[in-house]
Amino acid sequence: MREANVYCELVPGTTPWSELEARHPAGLILSGGPASVYDAGAPQVDPEALGAGVPVLGICYGMQLIAHHLGGKVDPGRAREYGPALLSVQEPAGLFRGLHGELPVWMSHGDHVSEMPPGFHLLASSGNSPVAAFTDGKGIYGIQFHPEVVHTPSGRAVLRNFLFGVCHCKPSWTPGSFIAEAIESVRAQVGDGRVICALSGGVDSAVAATLVHQAVGDQLTCVFVNNGLLRKEEPERVLDVMHGNLDMNIRYVDATERFLAGLRGVIDPEQKRRIVGREFISVFEAEATSLGRIDFLAQGTLYPDVIESVSIKGPSSVIKTHHNVGGLPEKMGLKLIEPVRELFKDEVRRLGLELGLEEEFVWRHPFPGPGLAVRILGEVNAERVEILQNADDIVIEEIRRAGLYRDISQAFAVLLPVRSVGVMGDERTYENVLAVRAVSTSDFMTADWFRMPHDLLDRIARRVVNEVRGVNRVVYDISSKPPSTIEWE
């Protein structure tokens, strides 16, 4: 929907119609899902939503739910349909306007609609789904296939027909319109108050800070904490980018020694995370206190953070605030400003480009909050941080040089708590092993290892061993998620 420049929100199916109605929806979409309408505890929809006169599109399970609620029949499928199928369009109008004949689509269902509800008529069928699309002719539609996946080539056309032909939406939700609305909203919320924002070096906090700065100017102070666990020359790079785009008030704090002292002797990854989080909050709080009265904390919470905090089956649709900076807002009495909380990662990146941030910065790979502390397996100290910084810099430099950086979702080096025997300059060595990790993913919930060209791996390994003192062996991680995770700790 958003790719068609139409704003939409994701809410639990249990949301009462009264709450949905208060949002003045132009239309409702009931998603697919793995359940059967006959399962105990199967996801439901408020029946009032189906009789409110608002256009509804049911996809897969959503279609079956419409049939189940409105008097049709759902067959607990003896003939399952998974994968590619041919859809025979009976009525090339409405949802299928401009689409004729047989269309390749993607199916993924066991149950199917065996009898349409009273007043509905057939729009399309497939080999294993005699009723593959239906409508009541008054704005309620159901489709058994998945239009949202790339395996349904005409899927976007179907969705656009629903958006513009049925719901009469306008494609007005663009990065430019979002920026204007966000700036106006932040300005109204802040008034004459003062705002503090933690810059992490990532695109989310940078975009959030840029939006807030455009709204309230000098009322914003950004704090960038160097924990000594950042990528090579990261502080200089971040400060250059932020100062280069806007004349922001940024306070730079070098707390390297403090963080490394806290991590001394610590091996357990969860303990590392807790220590880094605790020290960050402590440093950030001290900086905030030194500024005097602060009223708001701005942070780069994204829409997935919001979605993941909502139970899709629970009775409540209250959204818990996702705190990027621990319990700081409650502790200091700060109100939250989260200007990009309605956006997904790719949308934030487009917004960053619209705001004038450098493309190279906007498309940087994700970096964990605890930084290199969770990419150095075993004890973290200044020597091991320097080894990993230098090695990781070579990995990324060579990937960029090969033109593969944007093809890879995330790439990095990991320093292992393992030493291996080597021969360098006719001398025996006993030094560190470095692992290289690169993955492809669209959502970071699952990921596949990237098929790195062998000549690129060769260049990386040769450079690391020759240029990074303390490493004599490089290995490549070919594990997918699941069963592995993307990060090693």
GROMACS .gro file of C-alpha atoms in nm:
model
  489
    1MET     CA    1   0.000   0.000   0.000
    2ARG     CA    2   0.273   0.241   0.095
    3GLU     CA    3   0.465   0.172  -0.225
    4ALA     CA    4   0.155   0.308  -0.399
    5ASN     CA    5   0.190   0.625  -0.185
    6VAL     CA    6  -0.114   0.544   0.028
    7TYR     CA    7  -0.077   0.559   0.405
    8CYS     CA    8  -0.178   0.247   0.594
    9GLU     CA    9  -0.145   0.100   0.942
   10LEU     CA   10  -0.118  -0.255   1.074
   11VAL     CA   11  -0.353  -0.336   1.363
   12PRO     CA   12  -0.460  -0.660   1.536
   13GLY     CA   13  -0.766  -0.832   1.394
   14THR     CA   14  -0.920  -0.807   1.742
   15THR     CA   15  -0.941  -0.427   1.716
   16PRO     CA   16  -1.309  -0.328   1.771
   17TRP     CA   17  -1.483  -0.155   1.482
   18SER     CA   18  -1.539   0.152   1.703
   19GLU     CA   19  -1.159   0.202   1.723
   20LEU     CA   20  -1.115   0.141   1.351
   21GLU     CA   21  -1.400   0.378   1.265
   22ALA     CA   22  -1.238   0.655   1.471
   23ARG     CA   23  -0.943   0.643   1.228
   24HIS     CA   24  -1.177   0.713   0.932
   25PRO     CA   25  -1.041   0.430   0.714
   26ALA     CA   26  -1.084   0.446   0.339
   27GLY     CA   27  -1.069   0.066   0.335
   28LEU     CA   28  -0.977  -0.244   0.534
   29ILE     CA   29  -0.754  -0.535   0.434
   30LEU     CA   30  -0.778  -0.869   0.613
   31SER     CA   31  -0.440  -1.039   0.578
   32GLY     CA   32  -0.348  -1.396   0.507
   33GLY     CA   33  -0.233  -1.632   0.781
   34PRO     CA   34  -0.167  -1.998   0.861
   35ALA     CA   35  -0.482  -2.065   1.067
   36SER     CA   36  -0.808  -2.231   0.971
   37VAL     CA   37  -1.131  -2.045   1.047
   38TYR     CA   38  -1.237  -2.359   1.236
   39ASP     CA   39  -0.934  -2.357   1.472
   40ALA     CA   40  -0.991  -2.277   1.836
   41GLY     CA   41  -0.857  -1.926   1.892
   42ALA     CA   42  -0.835  -1.855   1.518
   43PRO     CA   43  -0.784  -1.483   1.438
   44GLN     CA   44  -1.115  -1.304   1.398
   45VAL     CA   45  -1.250  -0.969   1.285
   46ASP     CA   46  -1.523  -0.757   1.442
   47PRO     CA   47  -1.836  -0.850   1.234
   48GLU     CA   48  -1.944  -0.484   1.247
   49ALA     CA   49  -1.646  -0.401   1.024
   50LEU     CA   50  -1.795  -0.617   0.748
   51GLY     CA   51  -2.129  -0.435   0.758
   52ALA     CA   52  -2.008  -0.078   0.799
   53GLY     CA   53  -2.004   0.011   0.429
   54VAL     CA   54  -1.625   0.051   0.421
   55PRO     CA   55  -1.453  -0.138   0.136
   56VAL     CA   56  -1.291  -0.464   0.252
   57LEU     CA   57  -1.033  -0.684   0.079
   58GLY     CA   58  -0.976  -1.030   0.226
   59ILE     CA   59  -0.655  -1.205   0.123
   60CYS     CA   60  -0.629  -1.586   0.157
   61TYR     CA   61  -0.733  -1.649   0.521
   62GLY     CA   62  -0.897  -1.305   0.512
   63MET     CA   63  -1.119  -1.420   0.224
   64GLN     CA   64  -1.211  -1.737   0.413
   65LEU     CA   65  -1.296  -1.530   0.720
   66ILE     CA   66  -1.533  -1.311   0.514
   67ALA     CA   67  -1.708  -1.622   0.377
   68HIS     CA   68  -1.728  -1.776   0.726
   69HIS     CA   69  -1.880  -1.463   0.883
   70LEU     CA   70  -2.127  -1.379   0.605
   71GLY     CA   71  -2.291  -1.718   0.553
   72GLY     CA   72  -2.065  -1.892   0.303
   73LYS     CA   73  -1.880  -2.220   0.352
   74VAL     CA   74  -1.509  -2.293   0.394
   75ASP     CA   75  -1.385  -2.640   0.307
   76PRO     CA   76  -1.097  -2.765   0.528
   77GLY     CA   77  -0.911  -2.838   0.207
   78ARG     CA   78  -0.849  -3.187   0.100
   79ALA     CA   79  -0.682  -3.044  -0.212
   80ARG     CA   80  -0.413  -2.809  -0.089
   81GLU     CA   81  -0.263  -2.545  -0.314
   82TYR     CA   82   0.091  -2.421  -0.247
   83GLY     CA   83   0.307  -2.234  -0.496
   84PRO     CA   84   0.240  -2.114  -0.851
   85ALA     CA   85  -0.109  -2.141  -0.997
   86LEU     CA   86  -0.305  -2.003  -1.291
   87LEU     CA   87  -0.597  -1.773  -1.210
   88SER     CA   88  -0.881  -1.763  -1.462
   89VAL     CA   89  -1.044  -1.418  -1.449
   90GLN     CA   90  -1.421  -1.433  -1.504
   91GLU     CA   91  -1.492  -1.062  -1.461
   92PRO     CA   92  -1.215  -0.822  -1.582
   93ALA     CA   93  -1.358  -0.523  -1.396
   94GLY     CA   94  -1.337  -0.376  -1.044
   95LEU     CA   95  -1.054  -0.558  -0.867
   96PHE     CA   96  -0.938  -0.707  -1.199
   97ARG     CA   97  -0.979  -0.399  -1.415
   98GLY     CA   98  -0.734  -0.423  -1.705
   99LEU     CA   99  -0.650  -0.788  -1.625
  100HIS     CA  100  -0.780  -1.054  -1.864
  101GLY     CA  101  -0.759  -1.428  -1.924
  102GLU     CA  102  -0.525  -1.640  -1.716
  103LEU     CA  103  -0.287  -1.479  -1.468
  104PRO     CA  104   0.006  -1.648  -1.290
  105VAL     CA  105  -0.043  -1.612  -0.913
  106TRP     CA  106   0.101  -1.749  -0.589
  107MET     CA  107  -0.117  -1.967  -0.367
  108SER     CA  108  -0.050  -2.083  -0.014
  109HIS     CA  109  -0.353  -2.242   0.149
  110GLY     CA  110  -0.510  -2.563   0.270
  111ASP     CA  111  -0.870  -2.451   0.329
  112HIS     CA  112  -1.069  -2.282   0.052
  113VAL     CA  113  -1.409  -2.125   0.000
  114SER     CA  114  -1.649  -2.394  -0.126
  115GLU     CA  115  -1.965  -2.184  -0.117
  116MET     CA  116  -1.992  -1.806  -0.152
  117PRO     CA  117  -2.200  -1.604   0.096
  118PRO     CA  118  -2.549  -1.501  -0.020
  119GLY     CA  119  -2.536  -1.204  -0.257
  120PHE     CA  120  -2.174  -1.266  -0.366
  121HIS     CA  121  -2.067  -1.358  -0.718
  122LEU     CA  122  -1.756  -1.516  -0.871
  123LEU     CA  123  -1.467  -1.305  -1.004
  124ALA     CA  124  -1.199  -1.570  -1.067
  125SER     CA  125  -1.113  -1.937  -1.019
  126SER     CA  126  -0.810  -2.165  -1.025
  127GLY     CA  127  -0.749  -2.538  -1.063
  128ASN     CA  128  -0.784  -2.620  -0.693
  129SER     CA  129  -0.996  -2.318  -0.595
  130PRO     CA  130  -1.323  -2.294  -0.789
  131VAL     CA  131  -1.389  -1.976  -0.589
  132ALA     CA  132  -1.054  -1.794  -0.604
  133ALA     CA  133  -1.202  -1.442  -0.595
  134PHE     CA  134  -1.546  -1.307  -0.514
  135THR     CA  135  -1.735  -0.986  -0.438
  136ASP     CA  136  -2.072  -0.871  -0.310
  137GLY     CA  137  -2.067  -0.592  -0.568
  138LYS     CA  138  -2.085  -0.335  -0.288
  139GLY     CA  139  -1.721  -0.307  -0.189
  140ILE     CA  140  -1.635  -0.638  -0.018
  141TYR     CA  141  -1.382  -0.851  -0.207
  142GLY     CA  142  -1.201  -1.175  -0.134
  143ILE     CA  143  -0.901  -1.326  -0.316
  144GLN     CA  144  -0.748  -1.665  -0.241
  145PHE     CA  145  -0.406  -1.582  -0.389
  146HIS     CA  146  -0.134  -1.353  -0.252
  147PRO     CA  147  -0.104  -1.028  -0.451
  148GLU     CA  148   0.173  -0.889  -0.230
  149VAL     CA  149   0.447  -1.133  -0.334
  150VAL     CA  150   0.673  -1.102  -0.639
  151HIS     CA  151   0.550  -1.443  -0.760
  152THR     CA  152   0.216  -1.278  -0.846
  153PRO     CA  153   0.327  -1.045  -1.132
  154SER     CA  154  -0.009  -0.866  -1.156
  155GLY     CA  155  -0.049  -0.842  -0.778
  156ARG     CA  156   0.036  -0.474  -0.760
  157ALA     CA  157  -0.224  -0.397  -1.025
  158VAL     CA  158  -0.486  -0.581  -0.817
  159LEU     CA  159  -0.392  -0.386  -0.505
  160ARG     CA  160  -0.391  -0.056  -0.693
  161ASN     CA  161  -0.736  -0.134  -0.833
  162PHE     CA  162  -0.858  -0.183  -0.477
  163LEU     CA  163  -0.688   0.134  -0.353
  164PHE     CA  164  -0.785   0.370  -0.631
  165GLY     CA  165  -1.084   0.208  -0.802
  166VAL     CA  166  -1.268   0.077  -0.494
  167CYS     CA  167  -1.146   0.287  -0.200
  168HIS     CA  168  -1.089   0.606  -0.406
  169CYS     CA  169  -0.762   0.679  -0.228
  170LYS     CA  170  -0.525   0.943  -0.357
  171PRO     CA  171  -0.150   0.867  -0.395
  172SER     CA  172  -0.057   1.162  -0.175
  173TRP     CA  173   0.154   0.997   0.095
  174THR     CA  174   0.507   1.080  -0.023
  175PRO     CA  175   0.838   1.153   0.154
  176GLY     CA  176   0.780   1.523   0.092
  177SER     CA  177   0.431   1.520   0.243
  178PHE     CA  178   0.553   1.315   0.539
  179ILE     CA  179   0.835   1.561   0.610
  180ALA     CA  180   0.596   1.857   0.607
  181GLU     CA  181   0.347   1.683   0.838
  182ALA     CA  182   0.618   1.555   1.073
  183ILE     CA  183   0.780   1.898   1.109
  184GLU     CA  184   0.444   2.059   1.183
  185SER     CA  185   0.358   1.788   1.437
  186VAL     CA  186   0.694   1.812   1.620
  187ARG     CA  187   0.675   2.192   1.627
  188ALA     CA  188   0.329   2.177   1.783
  189GLN     CA  189   0.435   1.915   2.037
  190VAL     CA  190   0.754   2.089   2.149
  191GLY     CA  191   0.633   2.447   2.163
  192ASP     CA  192   0.904   2.639   2.346
  193GLY     CA  193   1.042   2.324   2.513
  194ARG     CA  194   1.391   2.180   2.475
  195VAL     CA  195   1.478   1.848   2.312
  196ILE     CA  196   1.771   1.608   2.347
  197CYS     CA  197   1.851   1.332   2.100
  198ALA     CA  198   2.104   1.049   2.117
  199LEU     CA  199   2.290   1.007   1.787
  200SER     CA  200   2.401   0.648   1.739
  201GLY     CA  201   2.564   0.677   1.399
  202GLY     CA  202   2.274   0.493   1.235
  203VAL     CA  203   2.030   0.630   0.981
  204ASP     CA  204   1.725   0.607   1.212
  205SER     CA  205   1.852   0.846   1.477
  206ALA     CA  206   2.010   1.071   1.212
  207VAL     CA  207   1.680   1.110   1.024
  208ALA     CA  208   1.487   1.164   1.349
  209ALA     CA  209   1.736   1.430   1.460
  210THR     CA  210   1.725   1.603   1.120
  211LEU     CA  211   1.344   1.620   1.125
  212VAL     CA  212   1.337   1.757   1.479
  213HIS     CA  213   1.606   2.011   1.396
  214GLN     CA  214   1.410   2.134   1.095
  215ALA     CA  215   1.110   2.174   1.325
  216VAL     CA  216   1.263   2.345   1.631
  217GLY     CA  217   1.621   2.443   1.537
  218ASP     CA  218   1.840   2.537   1.834
  219GLN     CA  219   1.588   2.393   2.081
  220LEU     CA  220   1.745   2.056   1.993
  221THR     CA  221   2.075   1.931   2.134
  222CYS     CA  222   2.217   1.603   2.004
  223VAL     CA  223   2.453   1.390   2.211
  224PHE     CA  224   2.691   1.153   2.036
  225VAL     CA  225   2.861   0.912   2.276
  226ASN     CA  226   3.178   0.743   2.156
  227ASN     CA  227   3.182   0.419   2.354
  228GLY     CA  228   3.510   0.304   2.196
  229LEU     CA  229   3.322   0.017   2.032
  230LEU     CA  230   3.238   0.187   1.704
  231ARG     CA  231   3.367   0.117   1.357
  232LYS     CA  232   3.698   0.265   1.245
  233GLU     CA  233   3.682   0.647   1.223
  234GLU     CA  234   3.308   0.630   1.294
  235PRO     CA  235   3.288   0.937   1.521
  236GLU     CA  236   3.456   1.160   1.264
  237ARG     CA  237   3.237   1.025   0.984
  238VAL     CA  238   2.909   1.076   1.174
  239LEU     CA  239   2.998   1.427   1.289
  240ASP     CA  240   3.101   1.525   0.936
  241VAL     CA  241   2.770   1.399   0.794
  242MET     CA  242   2.553   1.571   1.054
  243HIS     CA  243   2.744   1.898   1.050
  244GLY     CA  244   2.758   1.884   0.672
  245ASN     CA  245   2.380   1.869   0.639
  246LEU     CA  246   2.268   2.097   0.919
  247ASP     CA  247   2.435   2.326   1.163
  248MET     CA  248   2.323   2.111   1.456
  249ASN     CA  249   2.421   2.157   1.816
  250ILE     CA  250   2.603   1.828   1.880
  251ARG     CA  251   2.780   1.740   2.203
  252TYR     CA  252   3.051   1.479   2.150
  253VAL     CA  253   3.148   1.265   2.448
  254ASP     CA  254   3.447   1.030   2.432
  255ALA     CA  255   3.371   0.768   2.696
  256THR     CA  256   3.599   0.498   2.552
  257GLU     CA  257   3.794   0.433   2.872
  258ARG     CA  258   3.479   0.415   3.080
  259PHE     CA  259   3.315   0.153   2.857
  260LEU     CA  260   3.629  -0.060   2.818
  261ALA     CA  261   3.684  -0.053   3.194
  262GLY     CA  262   3.329  -0.177   3.249
  263LEU     CA  263   3.380  -0.461   3.001
  264ARG     CA  264   3.715  -0.575   3.139
  265GLY     CA  265   3.716  -0.952   3.199
  266VAL     CA  266   3.353  -0.996   3.079
  267ILE     CA  267   3.289  -1.284   2.835
  268ASP     CA  268   2.912  -1.347   2.853
  269PRO     CA  269   2.739  -1.165   2.562
  270GLU     CA  270   2.425  -1.077   2.757
  271GLN     CA  271   2.634  -0.926   3.033
  272LYS     CA  272   2.824  -0.724   2.770
  273ARG     CA  273   2.495  -0.587   2.640
  274ARG     CA  274   2.374  -0.492   2.987
  275ILE     CA  275   2.702  -0.319   3.070
  276VAL     CA  276   2.708  -0.118   2.746
  277GLY     CA  277   2.343  -0.018   2.795
  278ARG     CA  278   2.396   0.079   3.157
  279GLU     CA  279   2.705   0.287   3.085
  280PHE     CA  280   2.539   0.460   2.791
  281ILE     CA  281   2.238   0.564   2.998
  282SER     CA  282   2.468   0.688   3.273
  283VAL     CA  283   2.678   0.900   3.032
  284PHE     CA  284   2.374   1.027   2.844
  285GLU     CA  285   2.194   1.121   3.166
  286ALA     CA  286   2.497   1.316   3.290
  287GLU     CA  287   2.511   1.511   2.963
  288ALA     CA  288   2.138   1.579   2.971
  289THR     CA  289   2.155   1.700   3.331
  290SER     CA  290   2.440   1.939   3.247
  291LEU     CA  291   2.219   2.106   2.985
  292GLY     CA  292   1.968   2.223   3.244
  293ARG     CA  293   1.596   2.192   3.174
  294ILE     CA  294   1.516   1.931   2.907
  295ASP     CA  295   1.155   1.847   2.823
  296PHE     CA  296   1.170   1.593   2.540
  297LEU     CA  297   1.376   1.296   2.425
  298ALA     CA  298   1.381   1.238   2.048
  299GLN     CA  299   1.465   0.892   1.919
  300GLY     CA  300   1.447   0.688   1.600
  301THR     CA  301   1.180   0.433   1.691
  302LEU     CA  302   1.055   0.259   1.372
  303TYR     CA  303   0.719   0.101   1.288
  304PRO     CA  304   0.848  -0.259   1.335
  305ASP     CA  305   0.933  -0.162   1.696
  306VAL     CA  306   0.572  -0.054   1.740
  307ILE     CA  307   0.425  -0.361   1.567
  308GLU     CA  308   0.634  -0.602   1.775
  309SER     CA  309   0.507  -0.443   2.096
  310VAL     CA  310   0.144  -0.529   2.013
  311SER     CA  311  -0.017  -0.864   2.087
  312ILE     CA  312  -0.221  -0.968   1.783
  313LYS     CA  313  -0.437  -1.200   1.994
  314GLY     CA  314  -0.469  -1.005   2.317
  315PRO     CA  315  -0.781  -0.809   2.411
  316SER     CA  316  -0.593  -0.477   2.415
  317SER     CA  317  -0.459  -0.278   2.122
  318VAL     CA  318  -0.263  -0.040   2.342
  319ILE     CA  319   0.081   0.020   2.192
  320LYS     CA  320   0.365   0.015   2.443
  321THR     CA  321   0.631   0.274   2.382
  322HIS     CA  322   0.952   0.116   2.252
  323HIS     CA  323   1.234   0.283   2.444
  324ASN     CA  324   1.561   0.291   2.254
  325VAL     CA  325   1.731   0.453   2.553
  326GLY     CA  326   1.631   0.217   2.830
  327GLY     CA  327   1.420   0.363   3.112
  328LEU     CA  328   1.558   0.714   3.069
  329PRO     CA  329   1.234   0.896   2.976
  330GLU     CA  330   1.054   0.786   3.296
  331LYS     CA  331   1.360   0.842   3.514
  332MET     CA  332   1.414   1.197   3.393
  333GLY     CA  333   1.051   1.290   3.336
  334LEU     CA  334   1.102   1.335   2.961
  335LYS     CA  335   0.828   1.318   2.699
  336LEU     CA  336   0.909   1.116   2.385
  337ILE     CA  337   0.930   1.248   2.031
  338GLU     CA  338   0.941   0.968   1.775
  339PRO     CA  339   0.901   1.133   1.434
  340VAL     CA  340   0.967   0.818   1.226
  341ARG     CA  341   0.768   0.569   1.434
  342GLU     CA  342   0.522   0.525   1.142
  343LEU     CA  343   0.794   0.420   0.897
  344PHE     CA  344   0.973   0.102   0.794
  345LYS     CA  345   1.349   0.094   0.741
  346ASP     CA  346   1.334   0.138   0.364
  347GLU     CA  347   1.099   0.435   0.407
  348VAL     CA  348   1.335   0.597   0.657
  349ARG     CA  349   1.615   0.561   0.404
  350ARG     CA  350   1.408   0.730   0.132
  351LEU     CA  351   1.324   1.002   0.382
  352GLY     CA  352   1.692   1.049   0.464
  353LEU     CA  353   1.771   1.104   0.096
  354GLU     CA  354   1.483   1.352   0.070
  355LEU     CA  355   1.625   1.538   0.371
  356GLY     CA  356   1.962   1.566   0.200
  357LEU     CA  357   2.163   1.305   0.390
  358GLU     CA  358   2.444   1.147   0.190
  359GLU     CA  359   2.341   0.833   0.001
  360GLU     CA  360   2.640   0.639   0.131
  361PHE     CA  361   2.539   0.722   0.488
  362VAL     CA  362   2.170   0.646   0.436
  363TRP     CA  363   2.239   0.299   0.294
  364ARG     CA  364   2.489   0.189   0.558
  365HIS     CA  365   2.445  -0.161   0.691
  366PRO     CA  366   2.289  -0.201   1.037
  367PHE     CA  367   2.521  -0.187   1.337
  368PRO     CA  368   2.435  -0.339   1.677
  369GLY     CA  369   2.369  -0.115   1.976
  370PRO     CA  370   2.649  -0.271   2.184
  371GLY     CA  371   2.881  -0.218   1.887
  372LEU     CA  372   3.194  -0.427   1.847
  373ALA     CA  373   3.148  -0.565   2.199
  374VAL     CA  374   2.925  -0.836   2.048
  375ARG     CA  375   3.151  -0.890   1.747
  376ILE     CA  376   3.452  -0.958   1.967
  377LEU     CA  377   3.387  -1.302   2.110
  378GLY     CA  378   3.545  -1.333   2.450
  379GLU     CA  379   3.703  -1.046   2.640
  380VAL     CA  380   3.685  -0.694   2.498
  381ASN     CA  381   3.992  -0.473   2.533
  382ALA     CA  382   4.155  -0.187   2.343
  383GLU     CA  383   4.394  -0.415   2.153
  384ARG     CA  384   4.120  -0.649   2.029
  385VAL     CA  385   3.894  -0.353   1.938
  386GLU     CA  386   4.170  -0.207   1.721
  387ILE     CA  387   4.232  -0.541   1.548
  388LEU     CA  388   3.863  -0.577   1.463
  389GLN     CA  389   3.821  -0.215   1.355
  390ASN     CA  390   4.108  -0.247   1.107
  391ALA     CA  391   3.992  -0.585   0.975
  392ASP     CA  392   3.627  -0.481   0.944
  393ASP     CA  393   3.730  -0.166   0.758
  394ILE     CA  394   3.910  -0.380   0.498
  395VAL     CA  395   3.609  -0.612   0.459
  396ILE     CA  396   3.370  -0.324   0.390
  397GLU     CA  397   3.618  -0.138   0.168
  398GLU     CA  398   3.667  -0.442  -0.056
  399ILE     CA  399   3.293  -0.512  -0.074
  400ARG     CA  400   3.231  -0.153  -0.179
  401ARG     CA  401   3.513  -0.170  -0.434
  402ALA     CA  402   3.353  -0.481  -0.584
  403GLY     CA  403   3.021  -0.294  -0.619
  404LEU     CA  404   2.837  -0.541  -0.393
  405TYR     CA  405   2.764  -0.327  -0.086
  406ARG     CA  406   2.402  -0.257  -0.180
  407ASP     CA  407   2.348  -0.622  -0.283
  408ILE     CA  408   2.441  -0.733   0.070
  409SER     CA  409   2.201  -0.654   0.355
  410GLN     CA  410   2.466  -0.673   0.626
  411ALA     CA  411   2.837  -0.752   0.623
  412PHE     CA  412   3.097  -0.740   0.898
  413ALA     CA  413   3.394  -0.910   1.060
  414VAL     CA  414   3.396  -1.106   1.386
  415LEU     CA  415   3.706  -1.157   1.601
  416LEU     CA  416   3.701  -1.511   1.739
  417PRO     CA  417   3.838  -1.621   2.078
  418VAL     CA  418   4.054  -1.870   1.888
  419ARG     CA  419   4.419  -1.860   1.785
  420SER     CA  420   4.568  -2.067   1.508
  421VAL     CA  421   4.918  -2.162   1.395
  422GLY     CA  422   5.048  -1.983   1.088
  423VAL     CA  423   5.368  -1.915   0.896
  424MET     CA  424   5.458  -1.554   0.815
  425GLY     CA  425   5.802  -1.449   0.691
  426ASP     CA  426   5.937  -1.801   0.753
  427GLU     CA  427   5.839  -1.767   1.120
  428ARG     CA  428   5.579  -1.961   1.312
  429THR     CA  429   5.287  -1.746   1.431
  430TYR     CA  430   5.007  -1.815   1.676
  431GLU     CA  431   4.749  -1.543   1.621
  432ASN     CA  432   4.380  -1.460   1.597
  433VAL     CA  433   4.118  -1.604   1.362
  434LEU     CA  434   3.880  -1.362   1.192
  435ALA     CA  435   3.536  -1.462   1.059
  436VAL     CA  436   3.365  -1.269   0.779
  437ARG     CA  437   2.984  -1.260   0.775
  438ALA     CA  438   2.760  -1.135   0.490
  439VAL     CA  439   2.386  -1.198   0.453
  440SER     CA  440   2.094  -1.121   0.225
  441THR     CA  441   1.754  -1.047   0.377
  442SER     CA  442   1.449  -0.827   0.328
  443ASP     CA  443   1.322  -0.818   0.686
  444PHE     CA  444   1.618  -0.936   0.903
  445MET     CA  445   1.384  -1.194   1.062
  446THR     CA  446   1.528  -1.458   0.830
  447ALA     CA  447   1.849  -1.431   0.628
  448ASP     CA  448   2.058  -1.634   0.387
  449TRP     CA  449   2.435  -1.619   0.365
  450PHE     CA  450   2.561  -1.415   0.072
  451ARG     CA  451   2.737  -1.609  -0.206
  452MET     CA  452   3.053  -1.401  -0.204
  453PRO     CA  453   3.269  -1.428  -0.518
  454HIS     CA  454   3.581  -1.631  -0.444
  455ASP     CA  455   3.816  -1.368  -0.583
  456LEU     CA  456   3.664  -1.110  -0.345
  457LEU     CA  457   3.708  -1.346  -0.049
  458ASP     CA  458   4.065  -1.398  -0.158
  459ARG     CA  459   4.136  -1.023  -0.166
  460ILE     CA  460   3.977  -0.973   0.175
  461ALA     CA  461   4.173  -1.257   0.334
  462ARG     CA  462   4.505  -1.151   0.181
  463ARG     CA  463   4.464  -0.789   0.288
  464VAL     CA  464   4.354  -0.874   0.642
  465VAL     CA  465   4.642  -1.113   0.702
  466ASN     CA  466   4.897  -0.879   0.545
  467GLU     CA  467   4.772  -0.550   0.692
  468VAL     CA  468   4.617  -0.631   1.029
  469ARG     CA  469   4.876  -0.724   1.287
  470GLY     CA  470   4.743  -1.004   1.506
  471VAL     CA  471   4.539  -1.202   1.248
  472ASN     CA  472   4.679  -1.495   1.051
  473ARG     CA  473   4.360  -1.677   0.939
  474VAL     CA  474   4.030  -1.569   0.782
  475VAL     CA  475   3.716  -1.787   0.757
  476TYR     CA  476   3.379  -1.723   0.590
  477ASP     CA  477   3.048  -1.789   0.768
  478ILE     CA  478   2.800  -1.980   0.547
  479SER     CA  479   2.522  -2.020   0.807
  480SER     CA  480   2.167  -1.897   0.743
  481LYS     CA  481   1.912  -1.759   0.989
  482PRO     CA  482   1.758  -1.978   1.118
  483PRO     CA  483   1.923  -2.181   1.262
  484SER     CA  484   2.199  -1.924   1.319
  485THR     CA  485   2.151  -1.556   1.393
  486ILE     CA  486   2.300  -1.275   1.186
  487GLU     CA  487   2.522  -1.148   1.467
  488TRP     CA  488   2.741  -1.398   1.649
  489GLU     CA  489   2.651  -1.278   1.998
   0.00000   0.00000   0.00000
